Amino acid sequence: MKQAATAVAPSNIAFVKYWGVRDAALTLPYNESISMNLDACSTTTTVTFDSSLNTDEVAIQWYGQPARPTAGRPYERVVAQLDRVRVRAGIQARASVVSANNFPADAGIASSAAGFAALTLAAASAAGLQLAERELSILTRQSGSGSACRSIPDGFVHWLNDGTDAGSYAVSVAPAGQWPIVDIVAVVDTSIKRVTSADNHVRVTSSPYFGVRLQEVPDRIKQTLRAIRDRDLSTLGAVCEADAVSLHVVAMTAVPPTFYWNSGTMAVVHALHRWRDEGLMAYFTMDAGANVHVICADADKADVDQRLRELPEVQWTIVNGPARGAYLVDPL
Ligand code: DP6
């Protein structure tokens, strides 16, 4: 027997971030988060359950490179997610997984969000599971890449969290067409360190500032929801910057500490301050890495992109508009 399905899923950038896991086995976060799906950074994954296979086979292809078999921890994480799907569908067949990213491996963009969202949708569909969006988001979250659950719904997405497995899932708060803003990734670091966030999600409680961060987040969630509804870029920008700085303060003050920023990161931040003094509305956020995501209006994207590319520290940029969530396509 052979059953195949192919899914496409976007990566996403969080305005208010997931930082800290309360229950690592279920990937339950301490706080809610809000993100935008990215239309220039996606993963396309085909899962084929095949009863003639003795073991799961996983190959990943990065932009501009041939597909390569995956081993080690990334392989184990994919197999664990396939196991969740197999248990739910009551099937035993091993699977072949082929996953292609349309952005380079060294862009320092969290590829796991797009990867685990596409994997979960393709595997669930190939296994014959009919899951509502909420169930799919919960199953995707359980993969261990929590942010992946936000790549399931469309556009602008809120990951709800009541501390329970059933109450921790993502919903769309507005479709991609709600607001023409862009996220320009300014790549200042191409080292493929990719220390996973997993250790730091557990370490957060060792920072004296983690409790402060948790107290601040609910108000940022409210302001971000309002900003998306009202298309209020200056509010969104202020919240994004404050939340990113708070995440990095927690990382820098955890035991042991992690310093993600490099001199290129700070060069972009200082440039944004200068440009804002000139009246250009462009704001930063960073994930668990050195690269800077610059949020601005679609109308300003050519100007901001050119300015970023002229900074000596910026190696290249990727311009993303808002995108729909994960969807199925015909098998490759
Ligand atoms: C800093 O555990 O979802 O991007 O380490 O890539 O699997 P991976 O990501 P995940 O943590 C993401 C944390 C974050 C903030 C965010 O996206 O909310």
Tab-separated table of C-alpha atoms and ligand atoms in Angstrom:
chain	number	residue	atom	x	y	z
A	1	MET	CA	0.000	0.000	0.000
A	2	LYS	CA	1.163	3.549	-0.805
A	3	GLN	CA	-0.599	6.724	0.290
A	4	ALA	CA	0.910	10.133	-0.488
A	5	ALA	CA	0.098	13.812	0.148
A	6	THR	CA	1.994	17.058	-0.420
A	7	ALA	CA	1.617	20.204	1.686
A	8	VAL	CA	3.047	23.722	1.513
A	9	ALA	CA	3.513	25.769	4.699
A	10	PRO	CA	4.904	29.262	5.293
A	11	SER	CA	7.450	30.238	7.899
A	12	ASN	CA	6.213	32.943	10.292
A	13	ILE	CA	7.613	35.902	12.202
A	14	ALA	CA	6.313	36.536	15.709
A	15	PHE	CA	5.418	40.097	16.777
A	16	VAL	CA	4.913	38.853	20.347
A	17	LYS	CA	7.087	35.818	20.847
A	18	TYR	CA	6.907	32.340	22.278
A	19	TRP	CA	9.837	32.092	24.694
A	20	GLY	CA	9.745	29.438	27.380
A	21	VAL	CA	8.132	26.004	27.507
A	22	ARG	CA	6.025	25.061	30.543
A	23	ASP	CA	5.631	21.423	29.448
A	24	ALA	CA	8.320	20.210	27.039
A	25	ALA	CA	6.649	16.840	26.346
A	26	LEU	CA	3.519	18.562	25.008
A	27	THR	CA	5.214	21.836	23.905
A	28	LEU	CA	2.939	23.966	26.072
A	29	PRO	CA	4.228	27.557	26.237
A	30	TYR	CA	4.171	29.924	29.192
A	31	ASN	CA	2.664	32.731	27.130
A	32	GLU	CA	0.499	33.455	24.107
A	33	SER	CA	2.119	34.750	20.919
A	34	ILE	CA	1.112	36.500	17.664
A	35	SER	CA	2.724	36.171	14.238
A	36	MET	CA	2.451	36.823	10.526
A	37	ASN	CA	2.950	34.078	7.935
A	38	LEU	CA	5.742	34.820	5.430
A	39	ASP	CA	5.083	34.522	1.692
A	40	ALA	CA	8.719	34.227	0.531
A	41	CYS	CA	9.842	31.534	2.999
A	42	SER	CA	7.988	28.256	2.683
A	43	THR	CA	8.509	24.506	2.780
A	44	THR	CA	6.885	21.947	0.469
A	45	THR	CA	6.756	18.418	1.891
A	46	THR	CA	5.581	15.135	0.422
A	47	VAL	CA	4.858	12.242	2.775
A	48	THR	CA	4.303	8.772	1.315
A	49	PHE	CA	3.277	5.967	3.677
A	50	ASP	CA	4.585	2.830	1.989
A	51	SER	CA	4.128	-0.642	3.497
A	52	SER	CA	7.171	-1.923	1.571
A	53	LEU	CA	9.537	0.367	3.552
A	54	ASN	CA	11.379	-1.051	6.593
A	55	THR	CA	12.277	2.333	8.022
A	56	ASP	CA	11.276	5.995	7.672
A	57	GLU	CA	13.317	7.881	5.069
A	58	VAL	CA	13.713	11.656	5.326
A	59	ALA	CA	15.381	13.909	2.730
A	60	ILE	CA	15.627	17.695	2.928
A	61	GLN	CA	16.431	20.013	0.056
A	62	TRP	CA	17.571	23.581	0.591
A	63	TYR	CA	17.269	26.259	-2.058
A	64	GLY	CA	20.018	25.829	-4.656
A	65	GLN	CA	21.164	22.464	-3.246
A	66	PRO	CA	20.355	18.804	-3.977
A	67	ALA	CA	18.115	16.827	-1.592
A	68	ARG	CA	20.134	15.162	1.170
A	69	PRO	CA	19.130	12.336	3.523
A	70	THR	CA	18.672	13.563	7.094
A	71	ALA	CA	20.119	11.853	10.170
A	72	GLY	CA	20.535	12.531	13.890
A	73	ARG	CA	18.231	14.731	15.895
A	74	PRO	CA	16.346	16.321	12.957
A	75	TYR	CA	15.559	12.800	11.670
A	76	GLU	CA	14.396	11.669	15.141
A	77	ARG	CA	12.083	14.692	15.424
A	78	VAL	CA	10.469	13.930	12.060
A	79	VAL	CA	10.011	10.243	12.964
A	80	ALA	CA	8.473	11.205	16.323
A	81	GLN	CA	5.934	13.377	14.486
A	82	LEU	CA	5.190	10.597	11.987
A	83	ASP	CA	4.637	8.306	15.006
A	84	ARG	CA	2.063	10.734	16.445
A	85	VAL	CA	0.215	10.653	13.124
A	86	ARG	CA	0.470	6.836	12.853
A	87	VAL	CA	-0.920	6.336	16.375
A	88	ARG	CA	-3.822	8.651	15.641
A	89	ALA	CA	-4.607	7.050	12.267
A	90	GLY	CA	-4.030	3.471	13.495
A	91	ILE	CA	-1.516	2.673	10.742
A	92	GLN	CA	1.908	1.058	10.892
A	93	ALA	CA	3.455	1.766	7.469
A	94	ARG	CA	6.825	3.551	7.381
A	95	ALA	CA	7.056	6.724	5.332
A	96	SER	CA	9.249	8.459	2.831
A	97	VAL	CA	9.449	12.227	3.492
A	98	VAL	CA	10.853	14.693	0.949
A	99	SER	CA	10.951	18.307	2.047
A	100	ALA	CA	12.065	21.320	-0.040
A	101	ASN	CA	12.702	24.844	1.285
A	102	ASN	CA	12.500	27.835	-1.074
A	103	PHE	CA	15.011	29.816	1.019
A	104	PRO	CA	18.690	29.085	1.730
A	105	ALA	CA	19.780	27.012	4.730
A	106	ASP	CA	22.128	29.759	5.842
A	107	ALA	CA	19.482	32.506	5.959
A	108	GLY	CA	19.116	31.897	9.694
A	109	ILE	CA	15.342	31.774	9.399
A	110	ALA	CA	13.475	29.369	11.635
A	111	SER	CA	12.837	26.714	9.036
A	112	SER	CA	11.360	24.355	11.589
A	113	ALA	CA	8.051	26.266	11.704
A	114	ALA	CA	7.409	25.843	7.980
A	115	GLY	CA	8.923	22.350	8.020
A	116	PHE	CA	6.857	20.888	10.849
A	117	ALA	CA	3.638	22.551	9.665
A	118	ALA	CA	4.067	21.106	6.145
A	119	LEU	CA	5.139	17.711	7.521
A	120	THR	CA	2.133	17.474	9.854
A	121	LEU	CA	-0.440	18.480	7.223
A	122	ALA	CA	1.051	16.168	4.565
A	123	ALA	CA	1.404	13.215	6.975
A	124	ALA	CA	-2.092	13.625	8.445
A	125	SER	CA	-3.591	13.830	4.975
A	126	ALA	CA	-1.595	10.859	3.603
A	127	ALA	CA	-2.687	8.837	6.649
A	128	GLY	CA	-6.322	9.620	5.861
A	129	LEU	CA	-6.941	11.780	8.938
A	130	GLN	CA	-9.603	14.462	8.550
A	131	LEU	CA	-8.557	17.105	11.054
A	132	ALA	CA	-10.194	20.462	11.699
A	133	GLU	CA	-7.752	23.410	11.714
A	134	ARG	CA	-7.641	23.476	15.528
A	135	GLU	CA	-6.748	19.774	15.744
A	136	LEU	CA	-4.106	20.179	13.055
A	137	SER	CA	-2.604	23.129	14.907
A	138	ILE	CA	-2.491	21.138	18.180
A	139	LEU	CA	-0.863	18.148	16.455
A	140	THR	CA	1.662	20.481	14.787
A	141	ARG	CA	2.490	22.117	18.139
A	142	GLN	CA	3.169	18.694	19.677
A	143	SER	CA	6.056	18.254	17.179
A	144	GLY	CA	8.262	20.210	19.592
A	145	SER	CA	8.549	23.160	17.203
A	146	GLY	CA	5.893	25.206	18.962
A	147	SER	CA	5.976	28.126	16.539
A	148	ALA	CA	5.006	25.689	13.738
A	149	CYS	CA	1.417	25.640	15.026
A	150	ARG	CA	1.155	29.309	13.949
A	151	SER	CA	1.953	28.350	10.325
A	152	ILE	CA	-1.321	26.396	10.012
A	153	PRO	CA	-3.968	29.211	10.036
A	154	ASP	CA	-4.051	32.079	7.514
A	155	GLY	CA	-2.384	35.471	7.613
A	156	PHE	CA	-2.063	37.032	11.072
A	157	VAL	CA	-2.184	34.360	13.758
A	158	HIS	CA	-2.740	34.194	17.532
A	159	TRP	CA	-1.443	31.137	19.437
A	160	LEU	CA	-3.886	30.812	22.316
A	161	ASN	CA	-2.817	29.205	25.548
A	162	ASP	CA	-4.827	28.214	28.610
A	163	GLY	CA	-2.104	25.885	29.903
A	164	THR	CA	-3.804	22.718	28.627
A	165	ASP	CA	-3.102	20.540	25.588
A	166	ALA	CA	-6.601	21.081	24.169
A	167	GLY	CA	-6.488	24.829	24.805
A	168	SER	CA	-3.113	25.584	23.228
A	169	TYR	CA	-3.671	26.115	19.494
A	170	ALA	CA	-3.403	28.838	16.866
A	171	VAL	CA	-6.220	30.789	15.184
A	172	SER	CA	-6.239	33.340	12.388
A	173	VAL	CA	-7.092	36.844	13.647
A	174	ALA	CA	-7.003	38.349	10.144
A	175	PRO	CA	-6.429	37.029	6.628
A	176	ALA	CA	-3.221	37.841	4.728
A	177	GLY	CA	-5.045	40.572	2.795
A	178	GLN	CA	-5.947	42.487	5.975
A	179	TRP	CA	-2.830	44.626	6.041
A	180	PRO	CA	-0.126	45.215	3.394
A	181	ILE	CA	2.956	45.165	5.603
A	182	VAL	CA	6.223	43.388	4.932
A	183	ASP	CA	8.920	41.617	6.897
A	184	ILE	CA	12.326	42.171	5.314
A	185	VAL	CA	14.883	39.727	6.678
A	186	ALA	CA	18.274	41.446	6.869
A	187	VAL	CA	20.802	38.593	6.880
A	188	VAL	CA	23.873	39.559	8.955
A	189	ASP	CA	24.915	36.076	10.043
A	190	THR	CA	25.115	32.965	7.866
A	191	SER	CA	26.833	30.587	10.260
A	192	ILE	CA	24.729	27.423	10.407
A	193	LYS	CA	25.006	27.147	14.173
A	194	ARG	CA	21.244	26.717	14.554
A	195	VAL	CA	21.453	25.907	18.227
A	196	THR	CA	17.826	24.919	18.638
A	197	SER	CA	15.680	27.029	20.883
A	198	ALA	CA	14.800	23.886	22.841
A	199	ASP	CA	17.417	24.338	25.589
A	200	ASN	CA	16.674	28.012	25.991
A	201	HIS	CA	12.924	27.406	26.188
A	202	VAL	CA	13.698	25.367	29.328
A	203	ARG	CA	16.359	27.721	30.735
A	204	VAL	CA	14.115	30.809	30.766
A	205	THR	CA	13.078	30.387	34.375
A	206	SER	CA	16.700	30.903	35.487
A	207	SER	CA	16.542	34.539	34.296
A	208	PRO	CA	15.409	37.051	36.950
A	209	TYR	CA	13.656	38.936	34.133
A	210	PHE	CA	11.478	36.055	32.916
A	211	GLY	CA	8.746	36.843	35.436
A	212	VAL	CA	8.794	40.495	34.333
A	213	ARG	CA	8.454	39.403	30.706
A	214	LEU	CA	5.443	37.209	31.517
A	215	GLN	CA	3.737	40.129	33.244
A	216	GLU	CA	4.269	42.355	30.194
A	217	VAL	CA	3.101	39.939	27.488
A	218	PRO	CA	-0.715	40.079	27.995
A	219	ASP	CA	-0.762	43.842	27.358
A	220	ARG	CA	1.432	43.403	24.259
A	221	ILE	CA	-0.987	40.747	22.962
A	222	LYS	CA	-3.903	43.194	23.356
A	223	GLN	CA	-2.005	46.028	21.676
A	224	THR	CA	-0.915	43.788	18.786
A	225	LEU	CA	-4.461	42.540	18.163
A	226	ARG	CA	-5.652	46.161	18.121
A	227	ALA	CA	-2.784	47.229	15.840
A	228	ILE	CA	-3.615	44.467	13.319
A	229	ARG	CA	-7.315	45.395	13.405
A	230	ASP	CA	-6.616	49.146	12.993
A	231	ARG	CA	-3.546	48.758	10.716
A	232	ASP	CA	-1.568	50.812	13.215
A	233	LEU	CA	2.100	50.385	12.275
A	234	SER	CA	3.635	52.626	14.940
A	235	THR	CA	1.924	50.651	17.729
A	236	LEU	CA	2.854	47.323	16.152
A	237	GLY	CA	6.466	48.486	15.708
A	238	ALA	CA	6.829	49.646	19.313
A	239	VAL	CA	5.394	46.377	20.637
A	240	CYS	CA	7.568	44.247	18.321
A	241	GLU	CA	10.756	45.989	19.384
A	242	ALA	CA	9.935	45.864	23.106
A	243	ASP	CA	9.024	42.186	22.920
A	244	ALA	CA	12.145	41.204	20.967
A	245	VAL	CA	14.404	43.086	23.395
A	246	SER	CA	12.644	41.417	26.319
A	247	LEU	CA	13.239	37.938	24.795
A	248	HIS	CA	16.920	38.714	24.324
A	249	VAL	CA	17.278	40.163	27.835
A	250	VAL	CA	15.874	36.894	29.193
A	251	ALA	CA	18.302	34.886	26.997
A	252	MET	CA	21.278	37.034	28.044
A	253	THR	CA	20.453	36.748	31.748
A	254	ALA	CA	19.600	33.032	31.826
A	255	VAL	CA	22.024	30.494	33.297
A	256	PRO	CA	23.983	29.775	31.167
A	257	PRO	CA	23.386	32.928	29.103
A	258	THR	CA	23.037	33.169	25.321
A	259	PHE	CA	24.057	36.272	23.351
A	260	TYR	CA	22.429	36.009	19.930
A	261	TRP	CA	23.163	39.521	18.597
A	262	ASN	CA	26.322	40.412	16.694
A	263	SER	CA	27.686	43.752	15.495
A	264	GLY	CA	25.605	43.454	12.291
A	265	THR	CA	22.450	43.160	14.399
A	266	MET	CA	23.262	46.414	16.178
A	267	ALA	CA	24.237	48.147	12.918
A	268	VAL	CA	20.720	47.478	11.570
A	269	VAL	CA	19.081	48.613	14.827
A	270	HIS	CA	21.038	51.894	14.823
A	271	ALA	CA	20.272	52.456	11.126
A	272	LEU	CA	16.549	51.983	11.817
A	273	HIS	CA	16.736	54.621	14.576
A	274	ARG	CA	18.390	57.054	12.141
A	275	TRP	CA	15.832	56.369	9.411
A	276	ARG	CA	12.950	56.790	11.841
A	277	ASP	CA	14.357	60.212	12.777
A	278	GLU	CA	13.991	61.001	9.060
A	279	GLY	CA	10.343	59.889	9.192
A	280	LEU	CA	10.633	56.365	7.756
A	281	MET	CA	8.438	53.920	9.673
A	282	ALA	CA	10.457	50.696	9.917
A	283	TYR	CA	10.864	48.555	13.049
A	284	PHE	CA	12.959	45.591	14.142
A	285	THR	CA	12.394	42.225	15.664
A	286	MET	CA	14.767	39.251	16.024
A	287	ASP	CA	14.206	35.601	16.780
A	288	ALA	CA	16.751	33.359	18.497
A	289	GLY	CA	19.545	34.505	16.192
A	290	ALA	CA	21.453	37.548	14.957
A	291	ASN	CA	19.444	38.337	11.810
A	292	VAL	CA	17.050	41.251	11.940
A	293	HIS	CA	13.472	41.187	10.677
A	294	VAL	CA	12.430	44.683	9.606
A	295	ILE	CA	8.697	45.422	9.612
A	296	CYS	CA	7.430	48.271	7.411
A	297	ALA	CA	4.565	49.259	5.111
A	298	ASP	CA	4.413	47.547	1.717
A	299	ALA	CA	4.593	51.045	0.153
A	300	ASP	CA	8.034	51.579	1.730
A	301	LYS	CA	9.485	48.143	1.012
A	302	ALA	CA	11.657	49.092	-1.997
A	303	ASP	CA	13.158	52.040	-0.115
A	304	VAL	CA	13.773	50.088	3.114
A	305	ASP	CA	15.126	47.078	1.228
A	306	GLN	CA	17.592	49.223	-0.710
A	307	ARG	CA	18.767	51.015	2.445
A	308	LEU	CA	19.259	47.678	4.207
A	309	ARG	CA	21.226	46.227	1.288
A	310	GLU	CA	23.495	49.280	1.290
A	311	LEU	CA	24.576	48.594	4.897
A	312	PRO	CA	27.957	46.831	4.747
A	313	GLU	CA	26.921	44.395	7.493
A	314	VAL	CA	23.872	43.141	5.555
A	315	GLN	CA	24.745	40.215	3.278
A	316	TRP	CA	21.380	39.929	1.577
A	317	THR	CA	17.675	40.399	2.266
A	318	ILE	CA	14.452	38.444	1.841
A	319	VAL	CA	11.247	40.481	1.398
A	320	ASN	CA	8.102	38.782	2.742
A	321	GLY	CA	4.478	39.850	2.580
A	322	PRO	CA	1.724	38.205	4.662
A	323	ALA	CA	0.808	34.677	3.508
A	324	ARG	CA	-1.995	32.175	3.842
A	325	GLY	CA	-1.449	29.211	6.156
A	326	ALA	CA	-0.549	25.608	5.293
A	327	TYR	CA	-2.396	23.978	2.379
A	328	LEU	CA	-2.414	20.770	0.347
A	329	VAL	CA	-1.286	20.593	-3.270
A	330	ASP	CA	-1.171	17.749	-5.791
A	331	PRO	CA	1.649	15.279	-4.957
A	332	LEU	CA	4.944	16.195	-6.650
B	1	DP6	C1	12.412	32.826	19.120
B	1	DP6	O1	10.834	26.038	19.435
B	1	DP6	O2	9.157	27.096	17.836
B	1	DP6	O3	11.350	32.012	17.141
B	1	DP6	O4	13.803	26.161	17.630
B	1	DP6	O5	13.022	26.730	15.365
B	1	DP6	O6	12.024	24.768	16.588
B	1	DP6	P1	12.662	26.120	16.685
B	1	DP6	O7	11.527	27.088	17.190
B	1	DP6	P2	10.517	27.091	18.409
B	1	DP6	O8	10.838	28.493	19.082
B	1	DP6	C2	10.725	29.666	18.374
B	1	DP6	C3	11.054	30.791	19.229
B	1	DP6	C4	11.184	32.146	18.535
B	1	DP6	C5	9.979	33.024	18.831
B	1	DP6	C6	8.698	32.727	18.111
B	1	DP6	O9	8.728	32.350	16.923
B	1	DP6	O10	7.641	32.912	18.722
